[in-house]
Coordinates of C-alpha atoms and ligand atoms in Angstrom, one line a residue:
X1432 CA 0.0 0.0 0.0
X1433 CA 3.1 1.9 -0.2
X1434 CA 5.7 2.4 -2.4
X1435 CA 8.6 4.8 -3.3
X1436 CA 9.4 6.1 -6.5
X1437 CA 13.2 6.9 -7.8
X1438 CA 11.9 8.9 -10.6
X1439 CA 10.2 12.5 -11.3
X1440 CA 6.7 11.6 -12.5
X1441 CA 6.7 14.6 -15.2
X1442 CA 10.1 13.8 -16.5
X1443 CA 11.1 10.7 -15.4
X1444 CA 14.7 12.2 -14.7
X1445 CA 16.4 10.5 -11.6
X1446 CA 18.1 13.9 -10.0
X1447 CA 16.1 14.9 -7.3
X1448 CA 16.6 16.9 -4.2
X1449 CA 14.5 16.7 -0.7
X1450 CA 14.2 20.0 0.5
X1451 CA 11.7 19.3 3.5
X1452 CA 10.7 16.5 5.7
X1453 CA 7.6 17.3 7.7
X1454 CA 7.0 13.3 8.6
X1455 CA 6.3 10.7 8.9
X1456 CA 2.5 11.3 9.6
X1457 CA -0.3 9.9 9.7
X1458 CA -2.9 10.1 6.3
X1459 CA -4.4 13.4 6.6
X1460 CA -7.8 12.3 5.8
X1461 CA -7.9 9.0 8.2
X1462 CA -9.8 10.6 11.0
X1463 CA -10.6 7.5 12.9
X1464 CA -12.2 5.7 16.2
X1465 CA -11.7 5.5 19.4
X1466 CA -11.7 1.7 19.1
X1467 CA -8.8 1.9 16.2
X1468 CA -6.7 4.6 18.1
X1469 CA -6.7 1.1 20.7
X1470 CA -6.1 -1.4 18.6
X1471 CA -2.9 1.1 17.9
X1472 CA -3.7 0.9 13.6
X1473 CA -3.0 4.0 12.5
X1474 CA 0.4 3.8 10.1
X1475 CA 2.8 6.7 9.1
X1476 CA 4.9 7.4 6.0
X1477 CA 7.6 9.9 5.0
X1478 CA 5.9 13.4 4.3
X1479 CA 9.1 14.9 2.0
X1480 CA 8.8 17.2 -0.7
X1481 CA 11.5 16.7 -3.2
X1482 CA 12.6 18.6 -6.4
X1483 CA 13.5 17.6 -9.6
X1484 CA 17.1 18.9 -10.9
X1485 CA 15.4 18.8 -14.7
X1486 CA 12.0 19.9 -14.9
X1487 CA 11.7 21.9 -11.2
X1488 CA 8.4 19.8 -10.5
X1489 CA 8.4 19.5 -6.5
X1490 CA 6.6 16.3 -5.5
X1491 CA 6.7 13.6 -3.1
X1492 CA 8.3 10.5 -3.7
X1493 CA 6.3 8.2 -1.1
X1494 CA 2.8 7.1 -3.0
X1495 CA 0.4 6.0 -0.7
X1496 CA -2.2 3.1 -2.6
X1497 CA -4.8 5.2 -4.2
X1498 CA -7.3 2.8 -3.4
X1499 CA -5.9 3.2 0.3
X1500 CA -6.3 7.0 0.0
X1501 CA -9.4 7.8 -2.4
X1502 CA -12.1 5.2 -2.1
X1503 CA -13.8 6.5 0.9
X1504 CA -13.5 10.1 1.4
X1505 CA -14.2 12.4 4.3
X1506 CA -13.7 15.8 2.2
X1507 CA -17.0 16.7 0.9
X1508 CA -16.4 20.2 -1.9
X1509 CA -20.1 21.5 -0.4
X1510 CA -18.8 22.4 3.5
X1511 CA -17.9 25.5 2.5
X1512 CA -19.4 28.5 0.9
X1513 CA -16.4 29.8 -0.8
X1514 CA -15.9 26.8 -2.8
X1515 CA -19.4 26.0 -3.9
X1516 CA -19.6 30.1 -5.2
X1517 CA -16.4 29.2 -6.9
X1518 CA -17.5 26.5 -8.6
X1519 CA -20.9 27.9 -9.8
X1520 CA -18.4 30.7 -11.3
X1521 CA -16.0 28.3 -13.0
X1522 CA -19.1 25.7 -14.4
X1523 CA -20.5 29.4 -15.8
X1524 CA -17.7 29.8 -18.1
X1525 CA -17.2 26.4 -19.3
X1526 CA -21.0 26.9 -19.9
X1527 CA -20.1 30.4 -22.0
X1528 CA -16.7 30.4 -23.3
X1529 CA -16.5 26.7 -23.9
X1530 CA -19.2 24.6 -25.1
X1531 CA -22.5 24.8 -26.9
X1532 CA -25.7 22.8 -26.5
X1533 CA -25.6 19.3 -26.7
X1534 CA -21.5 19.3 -25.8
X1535 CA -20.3 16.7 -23.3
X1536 CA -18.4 17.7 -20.4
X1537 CA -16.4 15.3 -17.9
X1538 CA -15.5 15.8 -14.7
X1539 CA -12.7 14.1 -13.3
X1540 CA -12.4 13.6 -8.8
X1541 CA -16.5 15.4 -9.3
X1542 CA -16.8 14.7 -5.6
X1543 CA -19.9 15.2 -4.5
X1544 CA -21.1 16.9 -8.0
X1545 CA -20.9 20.4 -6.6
X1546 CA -19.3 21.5 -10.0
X1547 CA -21.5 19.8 -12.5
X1548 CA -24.6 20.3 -10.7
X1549 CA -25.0 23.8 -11.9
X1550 CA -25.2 22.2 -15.8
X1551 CA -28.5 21.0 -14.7
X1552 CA -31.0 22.8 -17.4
X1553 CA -28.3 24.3 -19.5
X1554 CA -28.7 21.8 -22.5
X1555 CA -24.8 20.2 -21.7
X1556 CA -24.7 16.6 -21.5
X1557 CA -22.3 15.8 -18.5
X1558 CA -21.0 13.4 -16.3
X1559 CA -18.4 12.7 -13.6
X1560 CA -15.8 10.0 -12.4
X1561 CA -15.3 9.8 -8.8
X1562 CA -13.7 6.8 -7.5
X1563 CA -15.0 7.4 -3.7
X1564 CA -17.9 5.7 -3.8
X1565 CA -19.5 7.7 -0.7
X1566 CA -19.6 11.0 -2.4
X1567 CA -19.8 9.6 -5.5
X1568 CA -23.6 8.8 -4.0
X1569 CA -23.8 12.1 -2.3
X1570 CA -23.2 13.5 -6.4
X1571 CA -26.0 10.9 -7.5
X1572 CA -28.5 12.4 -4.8
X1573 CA -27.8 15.9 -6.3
X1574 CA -28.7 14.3 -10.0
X1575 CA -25.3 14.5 -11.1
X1576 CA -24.4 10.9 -13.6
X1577 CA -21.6 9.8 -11.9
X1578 CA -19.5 7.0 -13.1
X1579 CA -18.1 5.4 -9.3
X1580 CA -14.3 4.5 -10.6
X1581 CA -10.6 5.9 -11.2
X1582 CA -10.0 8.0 -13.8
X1583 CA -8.2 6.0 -16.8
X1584 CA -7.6 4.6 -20.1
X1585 CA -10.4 2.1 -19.4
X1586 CA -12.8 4.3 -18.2
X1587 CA -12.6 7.0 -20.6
X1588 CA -12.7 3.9 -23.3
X1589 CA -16.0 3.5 -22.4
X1590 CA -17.1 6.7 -21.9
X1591 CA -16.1 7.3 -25.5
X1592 CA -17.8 4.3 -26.4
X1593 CA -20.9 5.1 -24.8
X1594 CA -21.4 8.6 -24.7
X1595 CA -19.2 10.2 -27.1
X1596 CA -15.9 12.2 -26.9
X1597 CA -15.7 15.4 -24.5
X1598 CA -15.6 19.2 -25.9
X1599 CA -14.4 20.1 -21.5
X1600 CA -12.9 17.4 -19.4
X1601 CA -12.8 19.3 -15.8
X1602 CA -10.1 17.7 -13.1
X1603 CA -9.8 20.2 -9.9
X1604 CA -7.7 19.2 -7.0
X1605 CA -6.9 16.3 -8.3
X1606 CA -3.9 16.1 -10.8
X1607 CA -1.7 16.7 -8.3
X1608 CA -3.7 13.2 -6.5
X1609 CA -2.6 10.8 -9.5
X1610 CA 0.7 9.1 -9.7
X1611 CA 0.4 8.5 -13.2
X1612 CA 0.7 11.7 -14.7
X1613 CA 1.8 10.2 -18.6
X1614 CA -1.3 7.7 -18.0
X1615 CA -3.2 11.0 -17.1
X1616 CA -2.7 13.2 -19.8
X1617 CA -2.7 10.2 -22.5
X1618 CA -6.5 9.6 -21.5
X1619 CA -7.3 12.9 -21.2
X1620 CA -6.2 13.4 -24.5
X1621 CA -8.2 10.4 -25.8
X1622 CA -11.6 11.6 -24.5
X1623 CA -11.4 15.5 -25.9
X1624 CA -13.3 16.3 -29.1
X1625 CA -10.2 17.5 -31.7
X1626 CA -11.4 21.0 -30.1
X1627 CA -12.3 20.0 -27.1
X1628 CA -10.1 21.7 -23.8
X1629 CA -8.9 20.4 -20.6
X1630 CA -9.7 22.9 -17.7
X1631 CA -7.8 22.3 -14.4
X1632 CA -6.4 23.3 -11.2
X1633 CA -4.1 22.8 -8.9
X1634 CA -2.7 24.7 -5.8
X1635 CA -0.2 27.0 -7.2
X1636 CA 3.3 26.3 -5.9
X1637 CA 4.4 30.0 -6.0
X1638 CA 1.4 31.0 -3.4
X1639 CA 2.5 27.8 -1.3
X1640 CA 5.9 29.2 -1.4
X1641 CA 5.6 32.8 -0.9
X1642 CA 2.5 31.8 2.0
X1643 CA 4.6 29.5 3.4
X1644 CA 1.7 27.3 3.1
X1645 CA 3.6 23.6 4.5
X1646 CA 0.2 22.2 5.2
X1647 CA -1.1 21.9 1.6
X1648 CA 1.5 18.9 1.9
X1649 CA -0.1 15.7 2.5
X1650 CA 0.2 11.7 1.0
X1651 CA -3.0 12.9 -1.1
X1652 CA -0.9 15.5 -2.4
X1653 CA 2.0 13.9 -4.7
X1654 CA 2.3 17.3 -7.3
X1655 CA 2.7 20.7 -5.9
X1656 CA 2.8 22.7 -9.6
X1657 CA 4.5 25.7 -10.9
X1658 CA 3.6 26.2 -14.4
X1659 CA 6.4 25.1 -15.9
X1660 CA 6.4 21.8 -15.2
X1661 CA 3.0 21.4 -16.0
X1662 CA 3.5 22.8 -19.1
X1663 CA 6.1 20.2 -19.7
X1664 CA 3.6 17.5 -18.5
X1665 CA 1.4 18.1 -21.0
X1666 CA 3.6 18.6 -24.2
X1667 CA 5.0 15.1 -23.2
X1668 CA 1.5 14.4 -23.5
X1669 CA 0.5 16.1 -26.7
X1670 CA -1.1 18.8 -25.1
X1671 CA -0.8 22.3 -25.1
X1672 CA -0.8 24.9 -22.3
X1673 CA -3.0 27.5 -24.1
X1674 CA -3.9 29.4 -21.1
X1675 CA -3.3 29.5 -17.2
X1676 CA -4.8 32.3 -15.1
X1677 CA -4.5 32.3 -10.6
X1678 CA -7.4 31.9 -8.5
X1679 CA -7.5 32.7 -4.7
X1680 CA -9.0 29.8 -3.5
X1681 CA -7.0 27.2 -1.5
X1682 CA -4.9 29.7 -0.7
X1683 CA -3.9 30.4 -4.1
X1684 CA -4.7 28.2 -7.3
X1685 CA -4.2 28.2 -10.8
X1686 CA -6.4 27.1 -13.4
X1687 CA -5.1 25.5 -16.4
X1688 CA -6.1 25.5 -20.1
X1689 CA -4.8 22.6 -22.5
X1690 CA -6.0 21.6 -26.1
X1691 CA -4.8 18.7 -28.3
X1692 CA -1.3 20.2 -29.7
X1693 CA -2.8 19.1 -33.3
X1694 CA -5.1 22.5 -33.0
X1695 CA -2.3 24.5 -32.9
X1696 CA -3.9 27.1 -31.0
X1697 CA -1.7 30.3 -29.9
X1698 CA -0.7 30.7 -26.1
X1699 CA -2.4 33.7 -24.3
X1700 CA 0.3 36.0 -23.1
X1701 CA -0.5 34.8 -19.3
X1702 CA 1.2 31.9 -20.0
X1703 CA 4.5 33.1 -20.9
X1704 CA 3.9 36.2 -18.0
X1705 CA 3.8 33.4 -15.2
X1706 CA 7.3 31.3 -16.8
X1707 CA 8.4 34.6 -16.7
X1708 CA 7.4 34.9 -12.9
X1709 CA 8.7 31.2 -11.9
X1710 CA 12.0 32.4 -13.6
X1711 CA 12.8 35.1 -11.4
X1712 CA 11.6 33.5 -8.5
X1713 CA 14.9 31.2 -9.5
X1714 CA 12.4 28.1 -9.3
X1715 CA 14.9 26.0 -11.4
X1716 CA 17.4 26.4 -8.8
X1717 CA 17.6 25.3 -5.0
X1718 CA 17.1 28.3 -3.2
X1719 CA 13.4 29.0 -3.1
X1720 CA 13.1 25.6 -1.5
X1721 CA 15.4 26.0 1.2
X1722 CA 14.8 29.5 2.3
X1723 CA 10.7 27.8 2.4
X1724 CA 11.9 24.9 4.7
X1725 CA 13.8 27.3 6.9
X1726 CA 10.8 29.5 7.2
X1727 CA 8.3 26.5 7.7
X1728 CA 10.9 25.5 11.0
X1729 CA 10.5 28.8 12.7
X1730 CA 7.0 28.9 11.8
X1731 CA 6.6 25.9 13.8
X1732 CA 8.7 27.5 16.6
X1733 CA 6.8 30.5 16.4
X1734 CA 3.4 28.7 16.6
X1735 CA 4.6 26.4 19.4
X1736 CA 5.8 29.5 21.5
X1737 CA 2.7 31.4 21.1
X1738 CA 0.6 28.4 22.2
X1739 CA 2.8 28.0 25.1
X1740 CA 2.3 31.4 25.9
X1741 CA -1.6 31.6 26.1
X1742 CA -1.5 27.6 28.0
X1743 CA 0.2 29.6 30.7
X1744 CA -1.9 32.4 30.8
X1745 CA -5.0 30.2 31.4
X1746 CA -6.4 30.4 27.8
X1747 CA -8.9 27.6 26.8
X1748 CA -7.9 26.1 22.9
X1749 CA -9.7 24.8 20.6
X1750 CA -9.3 23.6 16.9
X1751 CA -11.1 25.7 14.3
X1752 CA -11.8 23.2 11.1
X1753 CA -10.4 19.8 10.3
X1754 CA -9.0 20.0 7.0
X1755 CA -6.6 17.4 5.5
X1756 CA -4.3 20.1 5.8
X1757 CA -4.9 21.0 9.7
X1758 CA -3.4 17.7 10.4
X1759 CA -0.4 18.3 8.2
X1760 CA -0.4 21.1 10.5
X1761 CA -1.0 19.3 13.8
X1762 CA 1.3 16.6 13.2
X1763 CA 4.3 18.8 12.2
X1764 CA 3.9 21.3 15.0
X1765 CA 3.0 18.6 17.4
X1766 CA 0.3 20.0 18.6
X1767 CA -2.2 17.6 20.0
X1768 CA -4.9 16.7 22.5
X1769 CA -3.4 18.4 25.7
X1770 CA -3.4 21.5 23.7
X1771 CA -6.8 21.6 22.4
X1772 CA -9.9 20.9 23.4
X1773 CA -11.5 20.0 20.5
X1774 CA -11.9 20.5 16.6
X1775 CA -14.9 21.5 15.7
X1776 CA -16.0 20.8 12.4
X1777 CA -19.3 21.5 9.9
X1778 CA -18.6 17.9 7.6
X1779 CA -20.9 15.4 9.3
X1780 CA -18.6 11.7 8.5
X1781 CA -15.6 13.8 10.1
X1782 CA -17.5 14.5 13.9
X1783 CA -17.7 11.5 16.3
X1784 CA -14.0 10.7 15.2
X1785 CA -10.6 11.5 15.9
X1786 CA -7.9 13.8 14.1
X1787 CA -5.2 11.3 12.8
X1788 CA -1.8 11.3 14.4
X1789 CA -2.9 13.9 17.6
X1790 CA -6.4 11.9 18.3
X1791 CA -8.6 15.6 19.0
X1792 CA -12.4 15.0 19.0
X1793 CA -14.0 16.6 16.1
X1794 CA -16.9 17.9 17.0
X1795 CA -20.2 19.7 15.5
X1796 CA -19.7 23.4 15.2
X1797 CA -23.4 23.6 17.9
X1798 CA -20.5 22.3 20.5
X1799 CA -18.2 25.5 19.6
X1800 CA -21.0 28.1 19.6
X1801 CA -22.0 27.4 23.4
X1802 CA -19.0 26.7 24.6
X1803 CA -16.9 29.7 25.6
X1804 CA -13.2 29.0 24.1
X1805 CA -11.0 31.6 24.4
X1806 CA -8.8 31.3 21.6
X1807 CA -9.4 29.0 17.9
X1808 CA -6.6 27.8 16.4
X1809 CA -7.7 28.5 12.8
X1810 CA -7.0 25.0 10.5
X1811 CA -9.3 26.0 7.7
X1812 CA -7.4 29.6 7.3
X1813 CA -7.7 29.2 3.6
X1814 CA -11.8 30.5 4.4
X1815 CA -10.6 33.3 6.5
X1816 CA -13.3 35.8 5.7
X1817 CA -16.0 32.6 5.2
X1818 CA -15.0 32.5 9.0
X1819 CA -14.3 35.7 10.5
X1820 CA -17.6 36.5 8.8
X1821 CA -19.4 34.2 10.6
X1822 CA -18.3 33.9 14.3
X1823 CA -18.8 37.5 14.9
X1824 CA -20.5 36.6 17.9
X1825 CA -17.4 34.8 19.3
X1826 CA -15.3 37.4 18.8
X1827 CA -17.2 40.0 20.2
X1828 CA -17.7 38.1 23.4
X1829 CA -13.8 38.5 23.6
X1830 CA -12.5 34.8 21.3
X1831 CA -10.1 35.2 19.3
X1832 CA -8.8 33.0 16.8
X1833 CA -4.9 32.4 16.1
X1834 CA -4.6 32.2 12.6
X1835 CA -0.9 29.5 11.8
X1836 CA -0.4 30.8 7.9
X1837 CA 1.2 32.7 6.6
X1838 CA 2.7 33.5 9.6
X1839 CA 0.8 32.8 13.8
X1840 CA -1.2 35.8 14.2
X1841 CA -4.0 36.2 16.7
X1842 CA -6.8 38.2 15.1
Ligands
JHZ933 P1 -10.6 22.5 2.9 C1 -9.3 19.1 0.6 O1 -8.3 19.6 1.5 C2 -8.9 17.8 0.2 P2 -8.7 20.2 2.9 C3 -8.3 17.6 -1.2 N1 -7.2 16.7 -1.2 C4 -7.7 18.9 -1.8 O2 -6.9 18.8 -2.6 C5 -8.2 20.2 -1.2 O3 -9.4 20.0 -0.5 C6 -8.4 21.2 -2.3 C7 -14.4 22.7 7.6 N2 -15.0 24.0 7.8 O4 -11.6 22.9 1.9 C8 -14.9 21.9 6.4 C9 -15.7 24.3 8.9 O5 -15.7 23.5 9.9 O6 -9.7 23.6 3.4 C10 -13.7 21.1 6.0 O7 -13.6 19.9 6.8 N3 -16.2 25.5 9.1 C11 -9.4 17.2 -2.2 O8 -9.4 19.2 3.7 C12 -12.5 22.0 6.3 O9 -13.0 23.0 7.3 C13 -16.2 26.5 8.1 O10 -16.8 27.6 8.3 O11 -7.5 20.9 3.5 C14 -12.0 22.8 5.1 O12 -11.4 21.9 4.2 C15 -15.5 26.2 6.9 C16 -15.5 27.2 5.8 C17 -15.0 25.0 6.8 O13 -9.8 21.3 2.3
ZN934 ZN1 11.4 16.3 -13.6

């Protein structure tokens, strides 16, 4: 269920460099029981983020089974508001600048059909490919056609087969999930109409870099991309980038635009403005990596004082959000059950169980609203304003929430 790779998987090239090791942890999704916590079943891997000497694409080199990681899933794209508003935007241009009546789109880890749902009435034919079989019936309920598998040769065979070739295949937060990146693009490729465009994203590595953002790194997470090296992904690929242009969701994303190489359409000027970008942050060289690990340690130390400090003053913690990244966060910083109370949490599967690797109750966000916490350590900081917006109330009683990224801040 676990394996290590000697190779980059965008260039195969065998010169890498580990920059950071934030492990071993536990899987940042595998909140779990009481019972298992007993039974002592909970494993760790290596969390390090390596770079490659040829094409600059950081990754991990540790792959955790995809069947181990992705075939029950606790992360549920509707527990927000931000992301749902974001999606509605994003299916609103595929709907405008991308297809016509009667045009097939695919979607690619649809979750739990947040995306596609809002083609309902709009004349598209669409479908998605979810291989978690738990959302993929939460997309179902929501009248989305989901096909319950991976994303591959095979099934894009028969969806090509059955329904047709696609003019949009959609893939967010999920390239950087698949090990196979050649396999990736190759049935990608194979699905799209000779016009037809791939629209992705993917956390952007230069917001990760500049945010110090350590806790986007998790075993679900095997590609942390700068453009370039997903440019060179898909030209290996016979793909085109065509078009890239940043998003702030996630804490800073990028949204990617690729069309068959054989349409020979022109790149917009974005493309070669962000290479540009990577290029002077020196992203081909060492550096930026290790002046990022460097800041990530006294992050940690920073956090860990700060903590200390309010322990000792009497402050009551509490965990704000359980994200895959918050135990990323948790993990590296060491921060566990003697620190906080609790994690409270809006995703129903997630309450009742406990955070990997620290073992914190999750708990409905009802628990957090009568309980009079003094300070919330803020895991889901990527919905900063979501938040602040909504726990007015806690903060004018006197909470306050310490918020870890970009650097510990109490607001
Ligand atoms: P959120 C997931 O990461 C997993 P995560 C995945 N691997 C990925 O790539 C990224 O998304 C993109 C809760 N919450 O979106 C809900 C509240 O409790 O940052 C979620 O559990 N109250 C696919 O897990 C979590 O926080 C709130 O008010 O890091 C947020 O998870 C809000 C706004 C959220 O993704
Ligand atoms: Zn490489």
């Amino acid at each position: 269920m676990h394996f290590k790779r000697d190779t980059c998987r965008v260039c195969l090239s065998k010169e890498l460099t580990k920059f950071s090791e934030l492990g071993p942890q536990p899987l940042a999704n595998a909140f779990l029981t009481q019972k298992m916590v007993e039974e002592g079943k909970e494993e760790r891997f290596p969390l390090d983020l390596y770079v490659c000497h040829r094409c600059s694409h950081v990754q991990l080199l540790d792959v955790v089974s995809k069947e181990t990681l992705f075939s029950h899933y606790l992360y549920f794209s509707t527990v927000s508001r931000t992301i749902p508003a974001h999606f509605a935007a994003f299916a609103k241009e595929v709907e405008t600048e991308h297809t016509q009546r009667g045009d097939m789109v695919v979607e690619l880890g649809s979750n739990d059909g947040v995306l596609l749902s809002a083609f309902e009435g709009s004349g598209r034919r669409f479908l998605g490919v979810e291989p978690a079989t738990n959302v993929s019936e939460a997309a179902r309920k929501r009248g989305v056609p989901t096909m319950n598998r991976f994303f591959d040769m095979e099934s894009v065979t028969i969806i090509a087969r059955d329904l047709g070739k696609a003019k949009v295949v959609i893939g967010n937060n999920v390239v950087g999930h698949i090990d196979d990146l050649e396999g990736l693009v190759k049935s990608v490729k194979h699905l799209l109409t000779p016009d037809g465009v791939w629209i992705f994203e993917v956390p952007y590595l230069v917001d990760m870099l500049e945010k110090n953002e350590f806790d986007t790194a998790y075993h679900e997470h095997l590609s942390y991309f700068a453009v370039s090296p997903a440019k060179t992904m898909l030209e290996r690929g016979g793909l085109t980038l065509v078009d890239v242009r940043r998003q702030p969701v996630h804490g800073g994303t990028i949204r990617l635009y690729a069309k068959h190489k054989e349409a020979g359409a022109t790149p917009t000027p974005r493309v070669a403005e962000l290479l540009k970008l990577e290029k002077d942050l020196k992203l081909d060289t060492l550096a930026p990596y290790q002046a990022f690990d460097a800041r990530v340690r006294k992050l940690r130390d920073d956090l860990q004082k700060m903590i200390a400090d309010l322990k000792r003053d009497g402050k009551r913690l509490v965990g704000y959000g359980a994200p895959a990244k918050g135990n990323t966060l948790l993990n590296y910083c060491q921060i566990g059950h003697d620190t906080l109370e609790y994690v409270q949490d809006t995703t129903p599967v997630k309450q009742g169980l406990l955070t990997p690797g620290t073992h914190i109750p999750v708990v409905p966000p009802e628990k957090f609203a009568h309980d009079n916490a003094d300070v919330a350590l803020m895991l889901a900081w990527n919905y900063e304003k979501e938040i602040l917006g909504k726990e007015e109330a806690f903060r004018k009683r006197g909470g306050k929430f310490l918020i870890p990224i970009p650097t510990p801040r109490i607001v």
